[in-house]
Short mmCIF file of C-alpha atoms in Angstrom, two decimals:
data_model
loop_
_atom_site.label_atom_id
_atom_site.label_comp_id
_atom_site.label_asym_id
_atom_site.label_seq_id
_atom_site.Cartn_x
_atom_site.Cartn_y
_atom_site.Cartn_z
CA UNK A 1 6.17 10.13 -29.34
CA UNK A 2 5.16 12.96 -27.02
CA UNK A 3 4.09 12.33 -23.45
CA UNK A 4 0.40 11.67 -22.77
CA UNK A 5 -1.44 12.72 -19.58
CA UNK A 6 -1.32 10.21 -16.74
CA UNK A 7 -4.62 8.48 -16.05
CA UNK A 8 -5.63 7.39 -12.57
CA UNK A 9 -6.39 3.74 -11.94
CA UNK A 10 -9.34 2.98 -9.63
CA UNK A 11 -8.19 1.51 -6.30
CA UNK A 12 -9.65 -1.66 -4.73
CA UNK A 13 -12.03 -1.34 -1.80
CA UNK A 14 -11.13 -2.28 1.78
CA UNK A 15 -7.79 -2.32 3.55
CA UNK A 16 -4.54 -2.85 1.70
CA UNK A 17 -2.21 -5.66 2.79
CA UNK A 18 0.90 -4.28 4.51
CA UNK A 19 4.32 -5.33 3.20
CA UNK A 20 7.33 -5.33 5.54
CA UNK A 21 11.10 -5.55 5.51
CA UNK A 22 12.44 -6.92 8.81
CA UNK A 23 9.18 -5.82 10.42
CA UNK A 24 9.27 -2.26 9.04
CA UNK A 25 6.05 -1.45 7.17
CA UNK A 26 6.39 -0.27 3.57
CA UNK A 27 2.82 0.98 3.27
CA UNK A 28 -0.29 1.62 5.35
CA UNK A 29 -3.60 -0.21 5.14
CA UNK A 30 -4.94 2.82 3.26
CA UNK A 31 -2.26 2.58 0.54
CA UNK A 32 -2.86 0.25 -2.38
CA UNK A 33 0.45 0.00 -4.22
CA UNK A 34 1.24 -1.96 -7.35
CA UNK A 35 4.03 -4.54 -7.27
CA UNK A 36 6.55 -2.21 -8.86
CA UNK A 37 6.02 0.55 -6.30
CA UNK A 38 6.26 -1.96 -3.45
CA UNK A 39 9.53 -3.35 -4.79
CA UNK A 40 10.97 0.13 -5.06
CA UNK A 41 10.09 0.90 -1.45
CA UNK A 42 11.43 -2.48 -0.35
CA UNK A 43 14.78 -1.90 -2.05
CA UNK A 44 15.09 1.56 -0.54
CA UNK A 45 14.27 0.16 2.90
CA UNK A 46 16.83 -2.63 2.52
CA UNK A 47 19.49 -0.01 1.77
CA UNK A 48 18.35 2.27 4.61
CA UNK A 49 18.62 -0.57 7.10
CA UNK A 50 22.00 -1.62 5.69
CA UNK A 51 23.24 1.95 6.19
CA UNK A 52 22.12 1.75 9.83
CA UNK A 53 23.83 -1.59 10.33
CA UNK A 54 26.97 -0.18 8.72
CA UNK A 55 27.12 2.70 11.18
CA UNK A 56 26.38 5.33 8.55
CA UNK A 57 22.91 6.24 9.81
CA UNK A 58 21.51 6.81 13.30
CA UNK A 59 19.52 3.92 14.74
CA UNK A 60 16.59 6.19 15.53
CA UNK A 61 16.12 7.12 11.86
CA UNK A 62 12.73 5.88 10.61
CA UNK A 63 11.05 5.78 7.18
CA UNK A 64 8.90 8.79 6.42
CA UNK A 65 5.34 8.95 5.16
CA UNK A 66 4.47 7.16 1.89
CA UNK A 67 7.90 5.65 1.41
CA UNK A 68 9.87 8.88 1.81
CA UNK A 69 13.19 8.75 3.63
CA UNK A 70 15.07 11.44 5.53
CA UNK A 71 17.84 13.52 4.01
CA UNK A 72 20.23 11.81 6.42
CA UNK A 73 19.12 8.39 5.18
CA UNK A 74 19.53 9.43 1.55
CA UNK A 75 23.07 10.67 2.21
CA UNK A 76 23.89 7.53 4.19
CA UNK A 77 22.69 5.27 1.38
CA UNK A 78 24.89 7.17 -1.06
CA UNK A 79 27.90 6.64 1.23
CA UNK A 80 26.97 2.97 1.64
CA UNK A 81 26.89 2.37 -2.10
CA UNK A 82 30.17 4.19 -2.63
CA UNK A 83 31.75 1.92 -0.02
CA UNK A 84 30.14 -1.36 -1.04
CA UNK A 85 30.12 -1.01 -4.84
CA UNK A 86 33.60 0.07 -6.00
CA UNK A 87 33.56 -0.01 -9.80
CA UNK A 88 36.88 -0.19 -11.70
CA UNK A 89 37.39 1.76 -14.93
CA UNK A 90 36.65 -0.38 -18.02
CA UNK A 91 39.62 -1.52 -20.05
CA UNK A 92 40.51 -0.16 -23.47
CA UNK A 93 39.64 -3.56 -24.93
CA UNK A 94 36.18 -3.55 -23.35
CA UNK A 95 35.50 -0.05 -24.68
CA UNK A 96 36.55 -1.02 -28.20
CA UNK A 97 34.34 -4.14 -28.08
CA UNK A 98 31.37 -1.98 -27.08
CA UNK A 99 32.13 0.51 -29.85
CA UNK A 100 32.31 -2.26 -32.46
CA UNK A 101 29.08 -3.89 -31.22
CA UNK A 102 27.08 -0.63 -31.09
CA UNK A 103 28.11 1.36 -34.16
CA UNK A 104 24.98 3.56 -34.06
CA UNK A 105 25.04 4.31 -30.33
CA UNK A 106 26.92 7.62 -30.65
CA UNK A 107 26.04 8.63 -34.19
CA UNK A 108 25.07 12.25 -34.80
CA UNK A 109 22.03 13.02 -36.91
CA UNK A 110 20.95 9.39 -37.23
CA UNK A 111 17.30 8.82 -38.10
CA UNK A 112 14.96 6.01 -39.00
CA UNK A 113 11.84 5.73 -41.12
CA UNK A 114 9.32 3.90 -38.96
CA UNK A 115 5.90 2.30 -38.94
CA UNK A 116 4.20 0.86 -35.88
CA UNK A 117 1.11 -0.77 -34.49
CA UNK A 118 0.43 0.48 -30.96
CA UNK A 119 -1.38 -1.61 -28.36
CA UNK A 120 -2.06 1.05 -25.73
CA UNK A 121 -2.01 0.15 -22.04
CA UNK A 122 -4.99 1.97 -20.53
CA UNK A 123 -6.67 1.72 -17.12
CA UNK A 124 -8.59 -1.52 -16.76
CA UNK A 125 -6.97 -3.26 -19.72
CA UNK A 126 -5.95 -6.91 -19.31
CA UNK A 127 -2.22 -6.48 -19.89
CA UNK A 128 -1.57 -10.21 -20.25
CA UNK A 129 -4.17 -10.58 -22.99
CA UNK A 130 -2.93 -7.38 -24.64
CA UNK A 131 0.60 -8.76 -24.72
CA UNK A 132 -0.57 -12.08 -26.18
CA UNK A 133 -2.42 -10.27 -28.96
CA UNK A 134 0.56 -8.03 -29.66
CA UNK A 135 2.98 -10.98 -29.74
CA UNK A 136 0.70 -12.91 -32.12
CA UNK A 137 0.58 -9.92 -34.44
CA UNK A 138 4.35 -9.49 -34.22
CA UNK A 139 4.89 -13.05 -35.43
CA UNK A 140 2.28 -12.66 -38.16
CA UNK A 141 3.77 -9.44 -39.51
CA UNK A 142 7.34 -10.73 -39.37
CA UNK A 143 6.27 -13.64 -41.56
CA UNK A 144 4.49 -11.43 -44.12
CA UNK A 145 6.21 -10.99 -47.46
CA UNK A 146 3.88 -8.65 -49.31
CA UNK A 147 5.71 -5.35 -49.49
CA UNK A 148 4.13 -4.04 -46.31
CA UNK A 149 0.45 -4.30 -47.24
CA UNK A 150 -0.40 -6.55 -44.30
CA UNK A 151 1.36 -4.23 -41.86
CA UNK A 152 -0.66 -1.26 -43.13
CA UNK A 153 -3.91 -3.21 -42.79
CA UNK A 154 -3.04 -4.28 -39.23
CA UNK A 155 -2.19 -0.72 -38.24
CA UNK A 156 -5.45 0.61 -39.67
CA UNK A 157 -7.48 -2.02 -37.82
CA UNK A 158 -5.68 -2.39 -34.49
CA UNK A 159 -3.34 0.50 -33.74
CA UNK A 160 -4.32 2.87 -30.92
CA UNK A 161 -2.38 5.66 -32.62
CA UNK A 162 -3.67 8.18 -35.18
CA UNK A 163 -0.88 6.99 -37.50
CA UNK A 164 -2.94 3.82 -38.01
CA UNK A 165 -4.94 5.63 -40.65
CA UNK A 166 -1.70 6.07 -42.61
CA UNK A 167 -0.72 2.43 -42.29
CA UNK A 168 1.15 3.11 -39.06
CA UNK A 169 3.59 5.46 -40.80
CA UNK A 170 5.53 7.67 -38.39
CA UNK A 171 7.83 9.12 -41.02
CA UNK A 172 11.51 9.84 -40.41
CA UNK A 173 12.33 10.19 -36.70
CA UNK A 174 15.47 10.92 -34.70
CA UNK A 175 16.17 9.85 -31.12
CA UNK A 176 15.01 13.25 -29.91
CA UNK A 177 11.62 12.75 -31.56
CA UNK A 178 10.86 9.62 -29.51
CA UNK A 179 10.23 8.73 -25.90
CA UNK A 180 13.64 7.67 -24.45
CA UNK A 181 12.62 4.03 -23.86
CA UNK A 182 11.27 3.78 -27.43
CA UNK A 183 14.42 5.39 -28.85
CA UNK A 184 16.70 2.96 -26.99
CA UNK A 185 15.01 -0.01 -28.66
CA UNK A 186 14.80 1.45 -32.15
CA UNK A 187 18.18 3.19 -32.33
CA UNK A 188 20.14 0.68 -30.24
CA UNK A 189 20.84 -1.54 -33.25
CA UNK A 190 21.02 -1.42 -37.04
CA UNK A 191 18.06 -3.74 -37.68
CA UNK A 192 15.89 -3.19 -40.74
CA UNK A 193 12.37 -4.60 -41.10
CA UNK A 194 9.88 -5.62 -38.42
CA UNK A 195 11.83 -5.76 -35.16
CA UNK A 196 12.06 -9.22 -33.61
CA UNK A 197 10.64 -8.07 -30.26
CA UNK A 198 7.86 -5.89 -28.98
CA UNK A 199 8.99 -2.38 -28.10
CA UNK A 200 7.77 -1.25 -24.67
CA UNK A 201 7.10 2.41 -23.99
CA UNK A 202 5.04 4.54 -21.62
CA UNK A 203 2.28 4.37 -24.23
CA UNK A 204 2.05 0.59 -24.43
CA UNK A 205 3.38 -2.20 -26.64
CA UNK A 206 4.56 -1.48 -30.17
CA UNK A 207 5.09 -3.71 -33.18
CA UNK A 208 7.71 -1.64 -35.01
CA UNK A 209 8.98 -1.81 -38.56
CA UNK A 210 12.14 0.05 -39.51
CA UNK A 211 11.61 0.83 -43.18
CA UNK A 212 14.97 2.52 -43.67
CA UNK A 213 17.84 4.03 -41.70
CA UNK A 214 20.10 7.01 -42.18
CA UNK A 215 23.06 6.38 -39.85
CA UNK A 216 24.14 10.01 -39.77
CA UNK A 217 27.69 10.90 -38.84
CA UNK A 218 29.74 8.19 -37.18
CA UNK A 219 32.34 9.54 -34.71
CA UNK A 220 35.69 7.81 -34.28
CA UNK A 221 36.44 5.63 -31.29
CA UNK A 222 38.72 8.29 -29.85
CA UNK A 223 35.88 10.83 -29.94
CA UNK A 224 33.50 8.63 -27.95
CA UNK A 225 35.97 6.70 -25.75
CA UNK A 226 35.04 8.68 -22.63
CA UNK A 227 31.29 8.36 -23.24
CA UNK A 228 31.63 4.60 -23.75
CA UNK A 229 33.64 4.25 -20.55
CA UNK A 230 30.90 6.07 -18.63
CA UNK A 231 28.26 3.78 -20.16
CA UNK A 232 30.18 0.65 -19.21
CA UNK A 233 30.77 1.94 -15.68
CA UNK A 234 27.05 2.61 -15.29
CA UNK A 235 26.20 -0.88 -16.54
CA UNK A 236 28.70 -2.40 -14.11
CA UNK A 237 27.28 -0.32 -11.25
CA UNK A 238 23.71 -1.43 -12.04
CA UNK A 239 24.78 -5.09 -12.07
CA UNK A 240 26.66 -4.66 -8.79
CA UNK A 241 23.66 -2.95 -7.18
CA UNK A 242 21.37 -5.73 -8.37
CA UNK A 243 23.62 -8.36 -6.80
CA UNK A 244 23.98 -6.34 -3.59
CA UNK A 245 20.20 -6.01 -3.25
CA UNK A 246 19.85 -9.75 -3.78
CA UNK A 247 22.28 -10.36 -0.90
CA UNK A 248 20.42 -7.93 1.35
CA UNK A 249 17.05 -9.44 0.47
CA UNK A 250 18.37 -12.94 1.13
CA UNK A 251 19.40 -11.94 4.63
CA UNK A 252 16.18 -10.04 5.44
CA UNK A 253 12.73 -11.09 6.59
CA UNK A 254 10.57 -10.04 3.65
CA UNK A 255 6.77 -10.08 3.93
CA UNK A 256 4.16 -9.14 1.35
CA UNK A 257 6.43 -8.21 -1.55
CA UNK A 258 8.22 -10.28 -4.17
CA UNK A 259 11.82 -9.16 -4.29
CA UNK A 260 13.59 -9.99 -7.52
CA UNK A 261 16.30 -7.36 -7.57
CA UNK A 262 16.81 -7.94 -11.31
CA UNK A 263 13.41 -6.35 -11.93
CA UNK A 264 13.62 -3.61 -9.33
CA UNK A 265 12.83 -0.08 -10.57
CA UNK A 266 15.73 1.06 -8.43
CA UNK A 267 18.20 -0.58 -10.79
CA UNK A 268 16.59 0.20 -14.11
#
């Protein structure tokens, strides 16, 4: 699952609509931004303005070009979040629950034998239609009970990966062999068979079958207690940030951008 070169998407003609937070422009009329990029800028601007209102940043600080912020603003936002989002240490009970629910999360040397059908997201593709086709195939392949023959046929016909010619076979892979977002989905549970959901990665949408698993070496709870605590703290911080952004967005005048903090790239 190596990285592939980024491909530029043609931009629409004419002037871009300008999105604003409390009257502050997030882009220029020459900048066509997708919804995700606009949300990221909006969330950053909400935090920059909150830092000003909280007395952590000078009132004459302004956003830079193309969404950039000053070093002073970046430092002020960091101070703001430290002040507004105090996160307590997770309890021993919470850490043990996480350990029991995610037995493979900290395994060493774990690997999985995988097959997949890749629906690549390329410039100009209708992502909605691509998703519908991928979801229909996911259901079809999960219902198949033929020893994998149907999966191999689907991979050969539809997969945008060279592995399609081998029935989608990727062989035995470890976490390190995969793109991080792909690895999280595949190695985050102990499922065997065609996974119940599409796996999203930088390459597109995958229908994935886990043929077999080798769990590797399972560390004791004591060995991974600190790592689990850090994971739970990060999860709690992300949830707190999401809620804080929702509060800020609710109190702001937002124009030209849909702000659902739960989907913001800033909190992913």
